[in-house]
PDB file of C-alpha atoms and ligand atoms in Angstrom:
ATOM      1  CA  UNK A 502       1.217 -39.316 -21.212  1.00 97.00           C
ATOM      2  CA  UNK A 503       1.731 -37.941 -17.743  1.00 98.00           C
ATOM      3  CA  UNK A 504       1.126 -39.790 -14.512  1.00 98.00           C
ATOM      4  CA  UNK A 505       1.909 -40.002 -10.833  1.00 98.00           C
ATOM      5  CA  UNK A 506       3.546 -43.233  -9.675  1.00 99.00           C
ATOM      6  CA  UNK A 507       2.893 -43.460  -5.925  1.00 98.00           C
ATOM      7  CA  UNK A 508       5.556 -45.519  -4.144  1.00 98.00           C
ATOM      8  CA  UNK A 509       4.272 -48.057  -1.633  1.00 98.00           C
ATOM      9  CA  UNK A 510       7.550 -47.695   0.268  1.00 98.00           C
ATOM     10  CA  UNK A 511       5.840 -44.909   2.218  1.00 98.00           C
ATOM     11  CA  UNK A 512       2.527 -46.765   2.590  1.00 98.00           C
ATOM     12  CA  UNK A 513       1.034 -48.556   5.576  1.00 98.00           C
ATOM     13  CA  UNK A 514       2.134 -52.105   4.770  1.00 97.00           C
ATOM     14  CA  UNK A 515      -0.354 -53.574   7.205  1.00 98.00           C
ATOM     15  CA  UNK A 516      -3.123 -52.187   5.007  1.00 98.00           C
ATOM     16  CA  UNK A 517      -1.528 -52.524   1.602  1.00 98.00           C
ATOM     17  CA  UNK A 518      -4.806 -53.355  -0.168  1.00 98.00           C
ATOM     18  CA  UNK A 519      -6.406 -50.153   1.129  1.00 98.00           C
ATOM     19  CA  UNK A 520      -3.323 -48.143   0.228  1.00 98.00           C
ATOM     20  CA  UNK A 521      -3.493 -49.437  -3.348  1.00 98.00           C
ATOM     21  CA  UNK A 522      -7.157 -48.388  -3.505  1.00 98.00           C
ATOM     22  CA  UNK A 523      -6.029 -44.874  -2.573  1.00 98.00           C
ATOM     23  CA  UNK A 524      -3.690 -44.915  -5.570  1.00 98.00           C
ATOM     24  CA  UNK A 525      -6.561 -46.003  -7.831  1.00 98.00           C
ATOM     25  CA  UNK A 526      -8.856 -43.316  -6.409  1.00 98.00           C
ATOM     26  CA  UNK A 527      -6.221 -40.638  -6.988  1.00 98.00           C
ATOM     27  CA  UNK A 528      -6.332 -41.245 -10.736  1.00 98.00           C
ATOM     28  CA  UNK A 529      -2.681 -42.337 -10.885  1.00 98.00           C
ATOM     29  CA  UNK A 530      -1.959 -44.926 -13.563  1.00 98.00           C
ATOM     30  CA  UNK A 531       1.126 -46.495 -11.978  1.00 99.00           C
ATOM     31  CA  UNK A 532       2.020 -48.060  -8.657  1.00 99.00           C
ATOM     32  CA  UNK A 533       5.753 -47.787  -7.952  1.00 99.00           C
ATOM     33  CA  UNK A 534       7.380 -50.690  -6.095  1.00 99.00           C
ATOM     34  CA  UNK A 535      10.842 -49.996  -4.643  1.00 98.00           C
ATOM     35  CA  UNK A 536      12.864 -53.189  -4.305  1.00 99.00           C
ATOM     36  CA  UNK A 537      16.032 -52.718  -2.212  1.00 98.00           C
ATOM     37  CA  UNK A 538      18.577 -55.375  -1.328  1.00 98.00           C
ATOM     38  CA  UNK A 539      20.759 -53.760   1.346  1.00 98.00           C
ATOM     39  CA  UNK A 540      23.718 -54.100  -1.012  1.00 98.00           C
ATOM     40  CA  UNK A 541      23.184 -51.814  -4.023  1.00 98.00           C
ATOM     41  CA  UNK A 542      21.614 -49.425  -1.531  1.00 98.00           C
ATOM     42  CA  UNK A 543      22.077 -49.421   2.250  1.00 98.00           C
ATOM     43  CA  UNK A 544      18.428 -50.231   2.942  1.00 98.00           C
ATOM     44  CA  UNK A 545      16.315 -53.389   2.581  1.00 98.00           C
ATOM     45  CA  UNK A 546      12.662 -53.027   1.578  1.00 98.00           C
ATOM     46  CA  UNK A 547      10.770 -55.957   0.048  1.00 98.00           C
ATOM     47  CA  UNK A 548      10.745 -58.271  -2.931  1.00 98.00           C
ATOM     48  CA  UNK A 549       8.673 -60.701  -4.973  1.00 98.00           C
ATOM     49  CA  UNK A 550       5.907 -61.524  -2.415  1.00 98.00           C
ATOM     50  CA  UNK A 551       4.964 -57.851  -2.228  1.00 98.00           C
ATOM     51  CA  UNK A 552       5.033 -57.404  -6.014  1.00 98.00           C
ATOM     52  CA  UNK A 553       2.702 -60.434  -6.305  1.00 98.00           C
ATOM     53  CA  UNK A 554       0.409 -59.056  -3.611  1.00 98.00           C
ATOM     54  CA  UNK A 555       0.186 -55.708  -5.409  1.00 98.00           C
ATOM     55  CA  UNK A 556      -0.455 -57.445  -8.727  1.00 98.00           C
ATOM     56  CA  UNK A 557      -3.223 -59.558  -7.245  1.00 98.00           C
ATOM     57  CA  UNK A 558      -5.273 -56.553  -6.145  1.00 97.00           C
ATOM     58  CA  UNK A 559      -4.983 -54.003  -8.959  1.00 98.00           C
ATOM     59  CA  UNK A 560      -4.930 -53.365 -12.688  1.00 98.00           C
ATOM     60  CA  UNK A 561      -2.639 -50.358 -12.239  1.00 99.00           C
ATOM     61  CA  UNK A 562       0.667 -50.522 -14.100  1.00 99.00           C
ATOM     62  CA  UNK A 563       3.080 -52.255 -11.714  1.00 99.00           C
ATOM     63  CA  UNK A 564       6.274 -50.206 -11.970  1.00 99.00           C
ATOM     64  CA  UNK A 565       9.149 -52.062 -10.304  1.00 99.00           C
ATOM     65  CA  UNK A 566      12.255 -50.059  -9.391  1.00 99.00           C
ATOM     66  CA  UNK A 567      15.035 -52.545  -8.694  1.00 99.00           C
ATOM     67  CA  UNK A 568      17.724 -51.054  -6.481  1.00 99.00           C
ATOM     68  CA  UNK A 569      19.671 -54.277  -6.340  1.00 99.00           C
ATOM     69  CA  UNK A 570      22.958 -55.763  -7.497  1.00 98.00           C
ATOM     70  CA  UNK A 571      22.765 -58.130 -10.476  1.00 98.00           C
ATOM     71  CA  UNK A 572      19.181 -57.157 -11.395  1.00 99.00           C
ATOM     72  CA  UNK A 573      19.407 -59.380 -14.491  1.00 99.00           C
ATOM     73  CA  UNK A 574      19.306 -62.473 -12.233  1.00 98.00           C
ATOM     74  CA  UNK A 575      15.781 -61.584 -11.145  1.00 99.00           C
ATOM     75  CA  UNK A 576      14.047 -60.666 -14.425  1.00 99.00           C
ATOM     76  CA  UNK A 577      12.119 -63.961 -14.605  1.00 99.00           C
ATOM     77  CA  UNK A 578      10.956 -63.553 -11.016  1.00 99.00           C
ATOM     78  CA  UNK A 579       9.890 -59.935 -11.512  1.00 99.00           C
ATOM     79  CA  UNK A 580       7.864 -60.954 -14.546  1.00 99.00           C
ATOM     80  CA  UNK A 581       6.311 -63.952 -12.769  1.00 98.00           C
ATOM     81  CA  UNK A 582       5.365 -61.701  -9.864  1.00 98.00           C
ATOM     82  CA  UNK A 583       3.472 -59.394 -12.222  1.00 98.00           C
ATOM     83  CA  UNK A 584       5.737 -56.449 -13.030  1.00 99.00           C
ATOM     84  CA  UNK A 585       4.724 -54.432 -16.100  1.00 99.00           C
ATOM     85  CA  UNK A 586       7.790 -52.184 -16.077  1.00 99.00           C
ATOM     86  CA  UNK A 587      11.169 -53.303 -14.784  1.00 99.00           C
ATOM     87  CA  UNK A 588      13.599 -50.486 -14.056  1.00 99.00           C
ATOM     88  CA  UNK A 589      17.151 -51.350 -13.082  1.00 99.00           C
ATOM     89  CA  UNK A 590      20.201 -49.227 -12.417  1.00 99.00           C
ATOM     90  CA  UNK A 591      22.817 -48.538 -15.043  1.00 98.00           C
ATOM     91  CA  UNK A 592      25.440 -48.646 -12.283  1.00 98.00           C
ATOM     92  CA  UNK A 593      24.515 -52.244 -11.418  1.00 98.00           C
ATOM     93  CA  UNK A 594      25.651 -53.958 -14.646  1.00 98.00           C
ATOM     94  CA  UNK A 595      28.290 -53.698 -17.361  1.00 98.00           C
ATOM     95  CA  UNK A 596      27.368 -52.750 -20.918  1.00 98.00           C
ATOM     96  CA  UNK A 597      26.913 -56.303 -22.202  1.00 98.00           C
ATOM     97  CA  UNK A 598      24.666 -57.326 -19.330  1.00 99.00           C
ATOM     98  CA  UNK A 599      22.633 -54.116 -19.654  1.00 99.00           C
ATOM     99  CA  UNK A 600      21.898 -54.903 -23.296  1.00 98.00           C
ATOM    100  CA  UNK A 601      21.052 -58.534 -22.535  1.00 99.00           C
ATOM    101  CA  UNK A 602      18.762 -57.484 -19.694  1.00 99.00           C
ATOM    102  CA  UNK A 603      16.932 -54.976 -21.927  1.00 99.00           C
ATOM    103  CA  UNK A 604      16.424 -57.659 -24.587  1.00 98.00           C
ATOM    104  CA  UNK A 605      15.246 -60.227 -22.074  1.00 99.00           C
ATOM    105  CA  UNK A 606      12.661 -57.897 -20.513  1.00 99.00           C
ATOM    106  CA  UNK A 607      11.388 -56.926 -23.963  1.00 99.00           C
ATOM    107  CA  UNK A 608      11.095 -60.585 -24.987  1.00 98.00           C
ATOM    108  CA  UNK A 609       8.651 -60.978 -22.128  1.00 99.00           C
ATOM    109  CA  UNK A 610       6.645 -58.089 -23.608  1.00 98.00           C
ATOM    110  CA  UNK A 611       7.403 -55.885 -20.596  1.00 99.00           C
ATOM    111  CA  UNK A 612       8.732 -52.331 -20.509  1.00 99.00           C
ATOM    112  CA  UNK A 613      12.304 -51.464 -19.569  1.00 99.00           C
ATOM    113  CA  UNK A 614      13.427 -48.542 -17.476  1.00 99.00           C
ATOM    114  CA  UNK A 615      17.043 -47.598 -16.906  1.00 99.00           C
ATOM    115  CA  UNK A 616      17.884 -45.552 -13.854  1.00 99.00           C
ATOM    116  CA  UNK A 617      20.786 -43.314 -12.929  1.00 98.00           C
ATOM    117  CA  UNK A 618      21.908 -42.263  -9.473  1.00 98.00           C
ATOM    118  CA  UNK A 619      22.613 -38.557  -8.800  1.00 98.00           C
ATOM    119  CA  UNK A 620      26.374 -38.901  -9.228  1.00 98.00           C
ATOM    120  CA  UNK A 621      26.141 -40.763 -12.543  1.00 98.00           C
ATOM    121  CA  UNK A 622      26.828 -38.737 -15.651  1.00 98.00           C
ATOM    122  CA  UNK A 623      23.764 -38.433 -17.840  1.00 98.00           C
ATOM    123  CA  UNK A 624      25.721 -39.133 -21.021  1.00 97.00           C
ATOM    124  CA  UNK A 625      26.105 -42.753 -19.863  1.00 98.00           C
ATOM    125  CA  UNK A 626      22.479 -43.505 -20.812  1.00 98.00           C
ATOM    126  CA  UNK A 627      22.603 -42.039 -24.304  1.00 98.00           C
ATOM    127  CA  UNK A 628      23.764 -45.245 -25.951  1.00 98.00           C
ATOM    128  CA  UNK A 629      20.675 -47.067 -24.599  1.00 98.00           C
ATOM    129  CA  UNK A 630      18.136 -44.384 -25.440  1.00 98.00           C
ATOM    130  CA  UNK A 631      16.754 -46.131 -28.504  1.00 98.00           C
ATOM    131  CA  UNK A 632      16.435 -49.472 -26.686  1.00 98.00           C
ATOM    132  CA  UNK A 633      14.473 -48.493 -23.585  1.00 98.00           C
ATOM    133  CA  UNK A 634      10.983 -47.280 -22.683  1.00 98.00           C
ATOM    134  CA  UNK A 635      11.803 -45.093 -19.708  1.00 99.00           C
ATOM    135  CA  UNK A 636      14.692 -43.321 -18.033  1.00 98.00           C
ATOM    136  CA  UNK A 637      14.534 -42.849 -14.300  1.00 99.00           C
ATOM    137  CA  UNK A 638      16.514 -39.842 -13.151  1.00 99.00           C
ATOM    138  CA  UNK A 639      16.986 -40.193  -9.389  1.00 99.00           C
ATOM    139  CA  UNK A 640      16.403 -36.898  -7.620  1.00 99.00           C
ATOM    140  CA  UNK A 641      17.717 -38.260  -4.298  1.00 98.00           C
ATOM    141  CA  UNK A 642      20.356 -40.861  -3.434  1.00 98.00           C
ATOM    142  CA  UNK A 643      18.407 -44.113  -3.732  1.00 98.00           C
ATOM    143  CA  UNK A 644      17.695 -46.036  -0.552  1.00 98.00           C
ATOM    144  CA  UNK A 645      15.284 -44.037   1.556  1.00 98.00           C
ATOM    145  CA  UNK A 646      12.042 -42.121   1.255  1.00 98.00           C
ATOM    146  CA  UNK A 647      11.549 -38.663   2.697  1.00 98.00           C
ATOM    147  CA  UNK A 648      14.712 -37.022   1.360  1.00 98.00           C
ATOM    148  CA  UNK A 649      15.098 -33.585  -0.182  1.00 98.00           C
ATOM    149  CA  UNK A 650      14.653 -33.143  -3.951  1.00 99.00           C
ATOM    150  CA  UNK A 651      17.949 -32.414  -5.726  1.00 98.00           C
ATOM    151  CA  UNK A 652      17.100 -29.569  -8.057  1.00 98.00           C
ATOM    152  CA  UNK A 653      20.420 -29.798  -9.888  1.00 98.00           C
ATOM    153  CA  UNK A 654      19.261 -33.099 -11.409  1.00 98.00           C
ATOM    154  CA  UNK A 655      16.944 -31.062 -13.635  1.00 98.00           C
ATOM    155  CA  UNK A 656      19.828 -30.380 -16.022  1.00 98.00           C
ATOM    156  CA  UNK A 657      19.873 -34.117 -16.739  1.00 98.00           C
ATOM    157  CA  UNK A 658      16.127 -34.150 -17.352  1.00 99.00           C
ATOM    158  CA  UNK A 659      16.308 -31.179 -19.728  1.00 98.00           C
ATOM    159  CA  UNK A 660      19.245 -32.710 -21.593  1.00 98.00           C
ATOM    160  CA  UNK A 661      17.489 -36.058 -21.970  1.00 98.00           C
ATOM    161  CA  UNK A 662      14.177 -34.538 -23.056  1.00 98.00           C
ATOM    162  CA  UNK A 663      16.001 -32.644 -25.775  1.00 98.00           C
ATOM    163  CA  UNK A 664      17.887 -35.738 -26.970  1.00 98.00           C
ATOM    164  CA  UNK A 665      14.685 -37.809 -26.954  1.00 98.00           C
ATOM    165  CA  UNK A 666      12.746 -35.317 -29.040  1.00 98.00           C
ATOM    166  CA  UNK A 667      15.694 -34.648 -31.382  1.00 98.00           C
ATOM    167  CA  UNK A 668      15.867 -38.376 -32.073  1.00 97.00           C
ATOM    168  CA  UNK A 669      12.082 -38.677 -32.454  1.00 98.00           C
ATOM    169  CA  UNK A 670      11.880 -41.287 -29.726  1.00 98.00           C
ATOM    170  CA  UNK A 671       9.064 -41.777 -27.243  1.00 97.00           C
ATOM    171  CA  UNK A 672      10.957 -42.498 -24.045  1.00 98.00           C
ATOM    172  CA  UNK A 673       9.334 -41.567 -20.750  1.00 99.00           C
ATOM    173  CA  UNK A 674      11.329 -39.619 -18.189  1.00 99.00           C
ATOM    174  CA  UNK A 675      10.581 -40.555 -14.600  1.00 99.00           C
ATOM    175  CA  UNK A 676      11.798 -38.645 -11.567  1.00 99.00           C
ATOM    176  CA  UNK A 677      11.982 -40.230  -8.129  1.00 99.00           C
ATOM    177  CA  UNK A 678      12.744 -38.695  -4.753  1.00 98.00           C
ATOM    178  CA  UNK A 679      11.440 -35.663  -2.896  1.00 98.00           C
ATOM    179  CA  UNK A 680       8.574 -35.019  -5.295  1.00 98.00           C
ATOM    180  CA  UNK A 681       5.763 -32.840  -3.961  1.00 98.00           C
ATOM    181  CA  UNK A 682       3.450 -30.225  -5.485  1.00 97.00           C
ATOM    182  CA  UNK A 683       6.232 -27.727  -5.889  1.00 98.00           C
ATOM    183  CA  UNK A 684       9.066 -29.993  -7.081  1.00 98.00           C
ATOM    184  CA  UNK A 685       6.723 -31.832  -9.459  1.00 98.00           C
ATOM    185  CA  UNK A 686       6.146 -28.565 -11.315  1.00 98.00           C
ATOM    186  CA  UNK A 687       9.892 -27.971 -11.584  1.00 98.00           C
ATOM    187  CA  UNK A 688      10.435 -31.512 -12.900  1.00 99.00           C
ATOM    188  CA  UNK A 689       7.550 -31.246 -15.345  1.00 98.00           C
ATOM    189  CA  UNK A 690       8.834 -27.957 -16.740  1.00 98.00           C
ATOM    190  CA  UNK A 691      12.208 -29.644 -17.195  1.00 98.00           C
ATOM    191  CA  UNK A 692      10.619 -32.412 -19.287  1.00 98.00           C
ATOM    192  CA  UNK A 693       9.775 -35.258 -16.912  1.00 99.00           C
ATOM    193  CA  UNK A 694       6.404 -36.983 -17.411  1.00 98.00           C
ATOM    194  CA  UNK A 695       6.238 -39.717 -14.727  1.00 99.00           C
ATOM    195  CA  UNK A 696       6.466 -38.654 -11.103  1.00 99.00           C
ATOM    196  CA  UNK A 697       7.174 -41.011  -8.216  1.00 99.00           C
ATOM    197  CA  UNK A 698       5.645 -39.870  -4.940  1.00 98.00           C
ATOM    198  CA  UNK A 699       6.213 -41.607  -1.641  1.00 98.00           C
ATOM    199  CA  UNK A 700       5.891 -39.349   1.371  1.00 98.00           C
ATOM    200  CA  UNK A 701       3.862 -36.637  -0.381  1.00 98.00           C
ATOM    201  CA  UNK A 702       1.240 -39.200  -1.415  1.00 98.00           C
ATOM    202  CA  UNK A 703       0.886 -41.446   1.609  1.00 98.00           C
ATOM    203  CA  UNK A 704       1.447 -38.907   4.366  1.00 96.00           C
ATOM    204  CA  UNK A 705      -1.120 -36.535   2.896  1.00 97.00           C
ATOM    205  CA  UNK A 706      -4.331 -36.208   4.934  1.00 94.00           C
ATOM    206  CA  UNK A 707      -6.517 -36.197   1.837  1.00 95.00           C
ATOM    207  CA  UNK A 708      -6.325 -38.431  -1.192  1.00 95.00           C
ATOM    208  CA  UNK A 709      -4.170 -36.724  -3.802  1.00 97.00           C
ATOM    209  CA  UNK A 710      -5.903 -35.729  -7.034  1.00 98.00           C
ATOM    210  CA  UNK A 711      -3.478 -36.746  -9.782  1.00 98.00           C
ATOM    211  CA  UNK A 712      -5.129 -34.668 -12.508  1.00 98.00           C
ATOM    212  CA  UNK A 713      -5.012 -31.572 -10.364  1.00 98.00           C
ATOM    213  CA  UNK A 714      -1.410 -32.155  -9.352  1.00 98.00           C
ATOM    214  CA  UNK A 715      -0.414 -32.683 -12.979  1.00 98.00           C
ATOM    215  CA  UNK A 716      -2.315 -29.542 -13.973  1.00 96.00           C
ATOM    216  CA  UNK A 717      -4.589 -31.376 -16.420  1.00 90.00           C
TER     217      UNK A 717
HETATM  218  C1  LIG B2156      14.154 -43.943  -3.012  1.00 84.19           C
HETATM  219  C2  LIG B2156      12.956 -44.575  -3.720  1.00 84.19           C
HETATM  220  C3  LIG B2156      11.786 -43.676  -3.864  1.00 84.19           C
HETATM  221  C4  LIG B2156      11.132 -43.221  -2.620  1.00 84.19           C
HETATM  222  C5  LIG B2156      10.546 -41.856  -2.861  1.00 84.19           C
HETATM  223  O1  LIG B2156      15.214 -44.807  -3.115  1.00 84.19           O
HETATM  224  O2  LIG B2156      13.334 -44.971  -5.009  1.00 84.19           O
HETATM  225  O3  LIG B2156      10.815 -44.244  -4.736  1.00 84.19           O
HETATM  226  O4  LIG B2156      10.156 -44.095  -2.156  1.00 84.19           O
HETATM  227  O5  LIG B2156      10.080 -41.398  -1.673  1.00 84.19           O
HETATM  228  P1  LIG B2156       9.826 -39.859  -1.369  1.00 84.19           P
HETATM  229  O6  LIG B2156       8.753 -39.411  -2.309  1.00 84.19           O
HETATM  230  O7  LIG B2156       9.414 -39.874   0.061  1.00 84.19           O
HETATM  231  O8  LIG B2156      11.110 -39.133  -1.610  1.00 84.19           O
HETATM  232 ZN1  LIG B2157      11.801 -45.636  -6.674  1.00 84.19          ZN
END
């Protein structure tokens, strides 16, 4: 499965309902919701009320990317707000809390994503590979939209894709940051299958055609 995951961080918040319709029209299956706390990352975005608002107006997969400290404290709230996938950062918790968080999210019947920042060594996620549904390889420093894609992160994607197929697992690889037509192709060739798009989606004059962009 391949899909775009447009990030509402770059959307017109005053017209969120209309922006979500654009995502539906594009043929994307996911809507990506970037939660930032001003502590794990230097920026503050939004939280539960926005996740609930998104949930209330769409059947798209609600893909929450938690860029927050102590993400395990908010699992219940993310689920209550309507998240289908909860992705948290490996850097935010110690090993024991990571495992507990994964188990807790799965007990709710929701999917778990684990994310790594650009400076984090990819080998750190290997021990969780058989417990999670998705790995999010950040292709910019988390915190802001509109940054430049870090091509050197593709080594991580290639490495993970190889490990995942060697182990016969079905873990999705998501990339997030600086994705556009050109960088999406690079990421796809490297083995990513879920593509977060902020600026390239919402600042485009025309509605993006997901199938076309994914080359399907
Ligand atoms: C960055 C966020 C991204 C961001 C991507 O911390 O996780 O999801 O919205 O935005 P663009 O596509 O503009 O780089
Ligand atoms: Zn994100």
